[in-house]
Coordinates of C-alpha atoms in Angstrom, one line a residue:
Chain S
M156 CA -7.5 -12.5 -1.9
V157 CA -6.3 -11.9 -5.6
T158 CA -9.6 -11.2 -8.0
P159 CA -9.0 -13.6 -11.1
M160 CA -8.2 -11.1 -13.4
T161 CA -10.4 -11.7 -17.0
A162 CA -8.6 -12.1 -19.6
Q163 CA -9.8 -9.1 -22.0
T164 CA -9.3 -9.5 -25.8
T165 CA -8.0 -6.0 -25.5
Q166 CA -4.1 -5.2 -25.8
L167 CA -4.6 -2.9 -23.0
S168 CA -3.6 -3.3 -19.1
A169 CA -6.2 -1.9 -16.8
E170 CA -3.5 0.3 -15.5
Q171 CA -3.4 1.3 -19.4
A172 CA -7.2 1.4 -19.6
G173 CA -7.5 3.8 -16.4
Y174 CA -5.1 6.2 -18.7
L175 CA -7.0 5.9 -21.7
T176 CA -10.8 6.4 -19.5
A177 CA -9.5 9.4 -17.2
G178 CA -5.9 10.7 -17.3
P179 CA -2.7 9.8 -14.8
G180 CA -4.9 9.8 -11.7
R181 CA -7.1 7.4 -13.0
A182 CA -4.2 4.9 -14.3
A183 CA -2.6 5.6 -10.9
E184 CA -6.2 4.5 -8.7
T185 CA -5.7 1.2 -11.6
A186 CA -2.2 0.6 -10.4
L187 CA -3.6 1.3 -6.4
A188 CA -6.1 -1.3 -6.8
R189 CA -4.0 -3.7 -8.6
L190 CA -1.9 -4.2 -5.8
I191 CA -4.6 -3.7 -2.7
D192 CA -6.0 -6.7 -4.7
A193 CA -2.5 -8.8 -5.1
G194 CA -2.5 -8.0 -1.4
L195 CA 0.4 -5.5 -1.6
V196 CA -0.5 -2.9 0.0
R197 CA -3.0 -2.5 2.6
V198 CA -5.1 0.5 3.2
S199 CA -5.8 1.8 6.6
R200 CA -9.6 2.9 7.9
D201 CA -7.8 6.6 8.0
G202 CA -6.4 6.0 4.4
L203 CA -2.6 5.4 5.5
V204 CA -1.5 3.4 2.4
S205 CA 1.4 1.4 3.2
A206 CA 3.4 -1.7 1.6
V207 CA 3.1 -5.3 2.8
H208 CA 6.7 -6.0 1.9
Q209 CA 9.5 -3.6 1.7
T210 CA 10.8 -4.8 -1.5
N211 CA 8.9 -4.3 -5.3
H212 CA 8.5 -7.8 -5.6
G213 CA 5.3 -8.8 -7.0
A214 CA 5.1 -5.0 -8.6
T215 CA 4.2 -5.7 -12.5
T216 CA 4.6 -2.4 -13.8
P217 CA 7.0 0.3 -13.4
V218 CA 4.3 2.5 -12.1
E219 CA 3.2 -0.2 -9.6
A220 CA 7.0 -0.3 -8.8
R221 CA 7.0 3.4 -7.7
L222 CA 3.7 2.9 -5.3
L223 CA 5.3 0.4 -4.1
N224 CA 8.4 1.9 -3.2
H225 CA 6.5 5.2 -2.2
A226 CA 3.8 3.2 0.1
R227 CA 6.7 1.6 1.7
A228 CA 6.2 4.2 4.7
A229 CA 3.1 4.7 5.3
V230 CA 1.3 7.6 3.2
R231 CA -2.1 9.0 2.7
F232 CA -4.3 7.5 0.0
D233 CA -4.5 11.0 -1.4
A234 CA -0.6 12.1 -1.5
I235 CA 0.3 8.9 -3.2
L236 CA -2.0 8.6 -6.1
Q237 CA -1.0 12.1 -6.9
S238 CA 2.7 11.4 -6.6
T239 CA 2.3 8.1 -8.6
A240 CA 0.4 10.4 -11.0
T241 CA 2.6 12.6 -12.0
S242 CA 5.9 10.2 -11.6
T243 CA 8.3 9.7 -14.1
E244 CA 6.7 6.4 -14.3
M245 CA 3.4 7.6 -15.3
T246 CA 5.1 9.9 -17.8
Q247 CA 6.6 6.9 -19.8
L248 CA 3.4 5.0 -19.5
H249 CA 1.6 7.6 -21.4
E250 CA 4.4 8.0 -23.7
H251 CA 3.9 4.1 -24.9
L252 CA 0.3 5.3 -25.3
L253 CA 1.4 7.8 -27.1
G254 CA 3.3 5.6 -29.5
R255 CA 1.2 2.8 -29.5
G256 CA -1.1 5.4 -31.6
L257 CA -3.8 5.7 -28.9
M258 CA -3.0 8.8 -27.4
Q259 CA -2.4 12.2 -29.5
R260 CA -1.3 15.3 -27.6
P261 CA -4.0 17.3 -27.2
R262 CA -4.8 20.8 -28.7
R263 CA -5.8 22.5 -26.1
R264 CA -9.3 25.0 -26.2
S265 CA -8.4 28.5 -26.4
P266 CA -9.4 30.6 -23.6
A267 CA -11.2 32.6 -27.0
W268 CA -13.8 30.0 -27.6
V269 CA -16.5 31.7 -26.6
F270 CA -15.7 35.0 -28.2
S271 CA -15.0 33.0 -31.8
L272 CA -18.1 31.2 -31.2
G273 CA -20.1 34.6 -30.5
V274 CA -18.2 35.8 -34.0
A275 CA -19.7 32.8 -36.0
V276 CA -23.2 33.4 -34.6
F277 CA -23.0 36.7 -35.4
L278 CA -21.7 35.6 -39.1
V279 CA -24.6 32.8 -39.4
F280 CA -27.4 35.7 -38.5
L281 CA -25.6 38.3 -41.0
G282 CA -25.5 35.4 -44.0
F283 CA -29.1 35.0 -43.5
S284 CA -29.8 38.8 -44.4
T285 CA -26.5 39.4 -46.6
P286 CA -26.1 36.1 -48.9
A287 CA -22.7 37.7 -49.4
F288 CA -21.7 37.1 -46.2
F289 CA -21.9 33.4 -46.2
I290 CA -18.8 32.5 -47.4
G291 CA -17.5 33.7 -44.0
V292 CA -20.0 31.1 -42.5
P293 CA -18.1 28.0 -42.9
I294 CA -14.7 29.9 -42.6
A295 CA -16.0 30.9 -38.9
L296 CA -17.8 27.7 -38.1
L297 CA -14.1 25.7 -38.8
F298 CA -11.9 28.7 -37.2
F299 CA -14.4 27.8 -33.6
V300 CA -14.0 23.8 -33.9
W301 CA -10.0 23.9 -34.1
Q302 CA -10.3 26.2 -31.5
R303 CA -12.3 23.6 -29.7
G304 CA -9.4 21.9 -29.4
R305 CA -9.0 17.7 -29.7
G306 CA -9.0 15.0 -26.7
A307 CA -6.2 13.2 -26.3
V308 CA -7.3 9.7 -27.3
T309 CA -7.7 8.5 -30.5
K310 CA -10.1 6.8 -32.4
A311 CA -7.9 3.9 -32.2
G312 CA -7.5 4.3 -28.5
K313 CA -11.5 4.7 -28.0
E314 CA -11.5 1.6 -30.3
V315 CA -9.5 -0.6 -27.4
L316 CA -11.1 0.9 -24.6
R317 CA -14.7 -0.1 -25.8
Q318 CA -13.6 -3.5 -25.1
V319 CA -13.1 -3.1 -21.8
T320 CA -15.4 -4.2 -19.1
A321 CA -15.5 -3.8 -15.9
S322 CA -14.8 -8.0 -15.7
D323 CA -13.1 -7.8 -11.9
R324 CA -12.7 -4.9 -9.1
V325 CA -9.0 -3.8 -10.8
H326 CA -10.8 -3.0 -14.3
A327 CA -13.7 -1.4 -12.1
V328 CA -11.3 1.1 -10.6
A329 CA -9.9 1.4 -14.7
L330 CA -13.3 2.2 -15.8
Y331 CA -14.9 4.5 -13.3
G332 CA -12.4 4.8 -10.1
F333 CA -12.6 3.9 -6.3
A334 CA -15.1 6.8 -6.8
G335 CA -17.8 5.6 -9.2
K336 CA -20.1 2.8 -9.0
V337 CA -20.6 0.1 -10.7
S338 CA -23.6 -2.3 -11.3
G339 CA -25.2 0.1 -8.3
H340 CA -22.0 -1.1 -6.3
K341 CA -19.3 1.8 -4.7
V342 CA -16.4 0.8 -6.5
G343 CA -14.6 1.4 -3.5
D344 CA -16.7 -0.9 -1.1
L345 CA -15.0 -3.7 -3.0
F346 CA -12.1 -3.1 -1.8
D347 CA -13.4 -2.2 1.5
L348 CA -12.3 1.4 1.4
S349 CA -14.4 3.7 3.7
Q350 CA -16.2 6.7 2.2
S351 CA -14.1 8.8 4.1
V352 CA -10.9 7.3 1.7
V353 CA -12.4 7.5 -1.4
K354 CA -13.4 11.6 -0.6
M355 CA -9.7 11.9 -0.2
I356 CA -9.6 11.5 -4.1
P357 CA -9.2 15.2 -4.9
L358 CA -12.0 16.6 -7.2
K359 CA -11.1 18.5 -10.3
K360 CA -9.9 21.8 -10.2
K361 CA -10.6 23.7 -13.9
H362 CA -7.1 24.5 -15.3
R363 CA -6.2 24.2 -19.1
S364 CA -2.6 24.7 -18.8
S365 CA -1.1 21.7 -17.7
S366 CA 1.5 20.2 -19.1
D367 CA 1.5 16.5 -21.4
G368 CA 1.1 13.9 -18.8
G369 CA -0.9 15.8 -16.7
G370 CA -0.2 17.4 -13.7
C371 CA -1.8 16.2 -11.3
G372 CA -4.9 18.0 -11.2
S373 CA -5.5 16.0 -14.1
A374 CA -5.1 12.9 -11.5
S375 CA -7.7 13.8 -9.1
S376 CA -9.5 15.4 -11.8
C377 CA -10.0 12.9 -14.0
S378 CA -11.3 11.0 -11.2
S379 CA -14.6 12.9 -10.8
C380 CA -14.8 13.3 -14.4
G381 CA -14.4 9.8 -15.0
S382 CA -16.9 8.8 -12.2
G383 CA -19.3 11.2 -13.7
C384 CA -18.7 9.8 -17.0
G385 CA -18.4 6.3 -16.3
S386 CA -22.1 5.8 -15.9
S387 CA -22.2 6.1 -19.7
S388 CA -19.1 4.4 -20.7
S389 CA -20.1 3.6 -23.9
S390 CA -20.9 6.9 -24.7
C391 CA -17.6 8.2 -23.7
S392 CA -15.6 5.8 -25.4
S393 CA -17.5 6.6 -28.1
G394 CA -16.2 10.2 -27.5
S395 CA -17.8 13.8 -28.5
S396 CA -21.3 13.5 -26.4
C397 CA -18.8 13.4 -23.2
S398 CA -15.7 15.5 -24.6
S399 CA -18.7 17.9 -25.5
G400 CA -19.8 18.3 -22.2
G401 CA -17.2 17.9 -20.0
S402 CA -16.5 21.6 -19.7
S403 CA -14.4 20.7 -15.9
C404 CA -13.3 17.8 -17.2
G405 CA -11.1 19.6 -19.8
G406 CA -10.3 16.8 -22.5
G407 CA -13.0 15.1 -21.1
C408 CA -13.5 11.8 -20.4
G409 CA -14.0 10.4 -24.0
G410 CA -11.0 12.3 -24.7
G411 CA -9.6 10.4 -21.7
G412 CA -6.2 11.8 -20.8
G413 CA -8.1 14.0 -18.4
G414 CA -5.3 16.8 -17.5
D415 CA -3.3 15.8 -20.7
Chain M
M294 CA -6.8 -7.9 39.7
A295 CA -10.8 -7.7 38.4
G296 CA -11.0 -8.2 34.1
I297 CA -7.8 -9.0 33.3
T298 CA -7.2 -12.6 34.7
D299 CA -7.8 -14.1 31.0
L300 CA -7.0 -11.8 28.8
G301 CA -5.9 -14.5 25.7
V302 CA -3.6 -13.5 22.5
G303 CA -3.3 -10.1 21.1
I304 CA -1.7 -7.9 19.4
G305 CA -0.5 -4.1 19.3
W306 CA -3.4 -2.2 17.4
R307 CA -1.5 0.4 15.0
S308 CA -3.8 2.7 12.5
E309 CA -1.8 1.3 9.7
I310 CA -2.9 -2.0 10.4
D311 CA -6.6 -1.1 12.0
L312 CA -8.3 -3.2 9.4
T313 CA -6.3 -5.7 9.3
V314 CA -6.0 -6.1 13.2
E315 CA -10.3 -6.3 13.1
R316 CA -10.0 -8.8 10.2
L317 CA -7.4 -11.3 12.1
P318 CA -9.0 -14.5 14.0
G319 CA -8.5 -15.3 17.0
V320 CA -7.7 -11.5 18.5
D321 CA -8.8 -11.2 21.9
F322 CA -7.5 -8.1 23.3
V323 CA -5.8 -5.2 21.9
E324 CA -3.1 -2.6 22.7
V325 CA -3.2 1.0 22.6
V326 CA 0.2 3.4 22.4
A327 CA -1.8 6.1 24.7
E328 CA 0.2 9.0 23.4
N329 CA -0.9 8.1 19.9
L330 CA -4.5 8.7 20.8
H331 CA -4.7 12.2 20.7
G332 CA -7.8 15.3 21.1
D333 CA -10.6 14.6 23.0
V334 CA -10.6 10.9 24.3
Q335 CA -12.4 11.7 27.5
R336 CA -15.4 12.6 25.1
G337 CA -15.3 9.3 23.8
H338 CA -13.6 10.4 20.6
L339 CA -11.7 7.1 19.8
P340 CA -10.5 5.8 16.1
E341 CA -13.4 4.1 14.3
S342 CA -11.4 0.8 14.5
V343 CA -11.1 0.9 18.1
R344 CA -14.5 2.3 18.8
L345 CA -15.5 -1.5 16.4
L346 CA -13.1 -3.5 18.5
L347 CA -14.8 -2.2 22.1
E348 CA -18.1 -2.4 20.7
R349 CA -17.5 -5.9 20.0
G350 CA -16.3 -6.9 23.5
I351 CA -12.6 -6.9 23.0
P352 CA -10.4 -5.3 25.9
V353 CA -8.4 -2.0 24.9
L354 CA -5.3 -1.6 27.3
P355 CA -3.4 1.8 27.0
H356 CA 0.2 1.2 27.0
A357 CA 2.5 4.4 27.6
V358 CA 5.9 4.8 26.3
S359 CA 6.3 8.9 27.8
L360 CA 6.4 9.0 31.3
S361 CA 9.8 8.9 31.8
L362 CA 9.3 7.2 35.6
G363 CA 12.4 6.1 36.4
G364 CA 14.2 9.9 35.5
A365 CA 15.2 11.9 38.1
D366 CA 12.7 14.9 36.4
P367 CA 9.4 15.2 38.5
V368 CA 6.7 13.3 36.7
D369 CA 5.1 15.2 34.6
L370 CA 1.4 14.6 35.2
T371 CA -0.3 15.9 32.3
R372 CA 0.7 12.8 30.6
V373 CA -0.8 10.8 33.8
E374 CA -3.8 12.4 33.2
H375 CA -4.1 11.8 29.3
L376 CA -2.9 8.2 29.9
G377 CA -5.7 7.8 32.5
E378 CA -8.6 9.5 30.1
V379 CA -7.5 7.1 28.0
A380 CA -7.7 4.2 29.9
E381 CA -11.2 5.7 31.1
A382 CA -12.1 6.0 27.2
V383 CA -11.5 2.9 26.2
G384 CA -12.9 1.2 30.1
A385 CA -9.4 -0.3 30.3
P386 CA -8.8 -2.4 33.3
M387 CA -5.3 -1.7 33.7
V388 CA -2.2 0.9 32.0
S389 CA 1.5 0.2 31.3
D390 CA 4.7 1.9 30.4
H391 CA 8.2 0.9 31.1
V392 CA 10.4 1.0 33.5
C393 CA 13.0 3.7 32.1
F394 CA 13.8 7.1 31.5
V395 CA 12.9 9.3 28.2
R396 CA 14.1 12.6 29.1
A397 CA 16.4 14.4 31.5
G398 CA 17.5 17.6 31.6
G399 CA 15.1 19.1 29.1
L400 CA 16.1 16.6 26.4
D401 CA 14.4 13.6 24.4
S402 CA 16.2 10.6 24.5
G403 CA 13.9 9.2 21.7
H404 CA 14.7 5.9 22.9
L405 CA 13.7 3.9 26.4
M406 CA 16.6 4.2 28.6
P407 CA 17.8 1.8 31.2
V408 CA 17.8 2.7 34.5
P409 CA 20.7 2.8 36.8
R410 CA 20.0 -0.5 39.1
T411 CA 20.9 1.2 42.0
K412 CA 19.5 1.7 45.6
D413 CA 18.8 5.7 45.2
A414 CA 16.9 4.7 41.3
L415 CA 15.3 2.7 42.7
D416 CA 14.0 5.1 45.4
V417 CA 13.3 7.5 42.6
L418 CA 11.5 5.1 40.6
V419 CA 9.4 3.9 43.5
A420 CA 7.9 7.9 44.8
N421 CA 7.2 8.6 40.7
V422 CA 5.2 5.0 40.5
R423 CA 3.7 6.2 43.6
L424 CA 2.6 9.6 41.9
A425 CA 1.6 8.3 39.2
Q426 CA -0.8 5.5 40.7
Q427 CA -2.7 8.7 42.7
N428 CA -3.2 10.3 39.8
L429 CA -4.3 7.1 37.4
P430 CA -8.0 5.4 37.7
V431 CA -6.8 2.1 37.2
P432 CA -3.5 -0.2 38.2
L433 CA -0.3 0.3 36.7
A434 CA 1.5 -2.0 35.1
L435 CA 5.3 -1.4 34.5
E436 CA 7.3 -3.5 31.4
N437 CA 11.3 -4.5 31.2
V438 CA 13.0 -2.9 28.7
A439 CA 15.8 -4.0 26.2
A440 CA 18.7 -2.3 26.9
L441 CA 21.9 -1.8 24.9
L442 CA 24.4 -0.8 27.8
E443 CA 24.2 -1.1 31.4
W444 CA 25.0 1.7 34.1
P445 CA 27.9 1.1 36.3
D446 CA 27.6 0.4 39.7
G447 CA 24.7 -1.5 39.7
E448 CA 23.8 -2.8 42.8
L449 CA 20.3 -5.5 41.9
S450 CA 19.6 -7.5 39.1
E451 CA 17.0 -7.1 36.9
G452 CA 14.6 -9.7 38.9
Q453 CA 15.9 -8.4 41.9
F454 CA 14.8 -4.3 41.0
L455 CA 11.5 -5.2 39.2
A456 CA 10.9 -7.2 42.4
E457 CA 11.4 -4.3 44.9
L458 CA 9.7 -2.1 43.3
V459 CA 6.0 -4.5 43.0
E460 CA 7.1 -5.1 46.5
R461 CA 7.3 -1.2 47.3
T462 CA 4.6 -0.1 44.7
D463 CA 2.0 -2.9 44.5
C464 CA 2.6 -2.3 40.7
W465 CA 2.1 -4.8 37.9
L466 CA 4.6 -6.0 35.8
L467 CA 4.5 -6.5 32.0
V468 CA 7.0 -8.9 31.2
D469 CA 8.6 -8.6 27.9
V470 CA 10.2 -11.7 26.6
A471 CA 11.7 -10.2 23.5
N472 CA 13.5 -7.5 25.4
L473 CA 14.3 -10.4 28.1
Y474 CA 16.4 -12.2 25.2
A475 CA 17.7 -9.0 23.5
N476 CA 19.5 -8.5 27.2
A477 CA 20.2 -11.9 27.3
R478 CA 22.2 -11.2 23.6
N479 CA 23.4 -7.6 24.2
I480 CA 24.5 -7.6 27.2
G481 CA 24.9 -11.5 28.8
T482 CA 22.1 -11.3 31.1
D483 CA 20.5 -14.8 31.8
P484 CA 16.6 -14.7 31.5
E485 CA 15.6 -17.4 33.8
R486 CA 17.4 -16.1 36.4
F487 CA 15.3 -12.5 35.8
L488 CA 12.1 -15.1 36.0
D489 CA 12.9 -16.5 38.7
E490 CA 13.3 -13.4 40.6
I491 CA 10.4 -11.7 39.8
P492 CA 6.9 -12.3 41.6
L493 CA 5.5 -13.9 38.8
E494 CA 2.0 -13.7 40.8
R495 CA 2.0 -9.9 39.9
L496 CA 1.9 -11.0 36.3
A497 CA -0.3 -8.4 33.9
Y498 CA 0.6 -9.7 30.8
V499 CA 3.6 -10.6 28.1
H500 CA 5.1 -8.6 25.3
V501 CA 6.4 -10.8 22.7
A502 CA 7.9 -8.5 19.7
G503 CA 10.6 -9.5 16.3
G504 CA 13.9 -8.0 15.7
V505 CA 17.0 -8.6 13.6
D506 CA 20.5 -9.0 14.6
H507 CA 23.0 -6.1 13.1
G508 CA 26.6 -7.6 13.4
D509 CA 26.7 -8.9 17.1
V510 CA 24.2 -6.7 18.3
Y511 CA 20.1 -7.8 18.3
H512 CA 18.0 -4.9 17.9
D513 CA 14.6 -4.7 19.0
T514 CA 13.0 -3.6 16.2
H515 CA 9.5 -4.4 16.2
A516 CA 9.6 -4.7 12.6
H517 CA 10.7 -8.0 12.2
A518 CA 9.5 -11.5 12.4
V519 CA 9.8 -13.3 15.7
L520 CA 12.6 -15.1 16.7
P521 CA 12.2 -19.2 17.8
E522 CA 14.2 -17.9 20.5
V523 CA 11.8 -15.4 21.6
L524 CA 9.5 -18.0 21.5
G525 CA 12.3 -19.8 23.9
V526 CA 11.3 -17.4 26.4
L527 CA 7.6 -17.1 26.5
D528 CA 8.3 -20.9 26.5
E529 CA 10.3 -21.0 29.5
L530 CA 8.0 -18.1 31.3
C531 CA 4.5 -20.6 30.5
S532 CA 6.2 -23.5 32.2
R533 CA 6.5 -21.2 35.8
V534 CA 3.1 -19.7 35.4
S535 CA -0.1 -19.2 32.9
P536 CA 0.0 -15.8 31.8
P537 CA -3.3 -13.6 32.0
G538 CA -2.2 -11.9 28.3
V539 CA 0.2 -12.5 25.3
L540 CA 0.8 -9.7 23.1
L541 CA 2.6 -9.6 19.6
E542 CA 3.6 -6.0 19.3
R543 CA 4.3 -5.1 15.2
D544 CA 5.2 -1.1 15.2
D545 CA 6.7 -1.0 11.4
N546 CA 7.3 -2.8 8.0
Y547 CA 3.7 -4.9 8.3
P548 CA 3.7 -8.1 7.1
S549 CA 0.6 -9.7 5.3
D550 CA -2.2 -10.3 7.5
S551 CA -1.5 -13.8 7.0
E552 CA 1.6 -13.8 8.4
I553 CA 0.6 -11.4 11.1
A554 CA -2.1 -14.3 11.8
S555 CA 0.6 -17.3 11.9
E556 CA 3.0 -15.2 14.4
L557 CA 0.1 -15.0 17.0
A558 CA -1.0 -18.7 16.6
A559 CA 2.5 -19.7 17.1
I560 CA 2.5 -17.4 20.2
R561 CA -1.1 -19.3 21.1
A562 CA 0.3 -22.7 20.5
V563 CA 3.1 -21.9 23.0
V564 CA 0.7 -20.4 25.2
D565 CA -2.1 -23.6 25.0
A566 CA 1.1 -25.9 25.5
H567 CA 1.6 -25.2 29.0
R568 CA -2.4 -25.0 29.7
G569 CA -3.1 -28.6 28.8

């Protein structure tokens, strides 16, 4: 049975909210959730995803159409999420969010950021002992902050994302992922997905070199990241707390876009 | 045969639709393709869905596609043994395969090939069936296939061929009414004559499936809706005998749960119409 989609006052679709929350992997999960919700695909106990009809009828977005097309022959849950997350259609969704000013090209954290942190700390101590060196402290700190990079979601993006709530099971996936929890309930349970299927979603692998739009590592990564942060999405949306802590999440949840 | 006198209406269990099969109302029994159950089945290592169905008391019948009992090659007893292990793992009252061959000279056809309906071919089939029966823990039922060709120099009609097979091996019959319809369309056989000639008292159960026209040929795809004409053949069969069970086979292009439920309901309506 199709879940009545709650009218949310944001201008974001659930798929877009998923992308902003945790990147292309989460958007792929959200598209799949919407199709399951609409009865257009089914997932077996072993995690085989198959389209109910052999047409793209019922798809409401290019990402959904891509997913439906892929599912005409049964395909594993994790494989279809990965291929959808890395698809051209997902890149187009990313471009759309960039165009709306909800996302920005992230500046990746430099691998040398720990070194610059050390230099900054050293200069701070030096400044205390020798006031003439205080001039170097703000410079070092600014350099350090720049090297930390910046998140993929803009302030405007965080603002609209803050208005999204898990008012139905599809939005629950957008915000928390199949592996997350909402109101104490596992989101996967809302779709009758067994935990063995939910665990197919690969965990985040550390890598900072994926290209824009995300590689799939970002896809899967984001789901784990998302669920981690999802429990406190409001703080994530506000940004800094999650993104600063999310070493394993690259841009972090608040930064959205995971691997972006 | 004890335990299969009233199977009811069932559906082929396939991993892609396992949750659908579990959810569908009115599924009285299921069939599993024995070759699709791998691993340590004799130790009860069955798919979770199949275990759940068994726990609900739903009979699970193994159906094989690879014994090649109509072939001239010796029967591969490891395949027979696997079929028997599946039967024991699910506590099945019977197993089934087809009157066909699927390999010859080391090549697999990838298709259920019809057997020449000659006395010589029948002798080979009978010998193979007997050997399989000796190595199976439960009775064996054999199914008529859909054929796109008839071998030349046939000496028996399909019904006569199966009747003699039953008489000489005491096997059971699994009648596929969709295959009867396909053969009528493609090679001009007569389903009513077939039903007249087979020993209906040895009917184990019935298969129903969908197909599609492709030019002048009807393809028994198991991936399309069941045609009214196929239900018509089922109706003809039910007018002669009350089948112990009728099973819907769907192997691909799975429709929505509600569409599958509708097909099962249509089958049940035909069966019930003759039970008064």
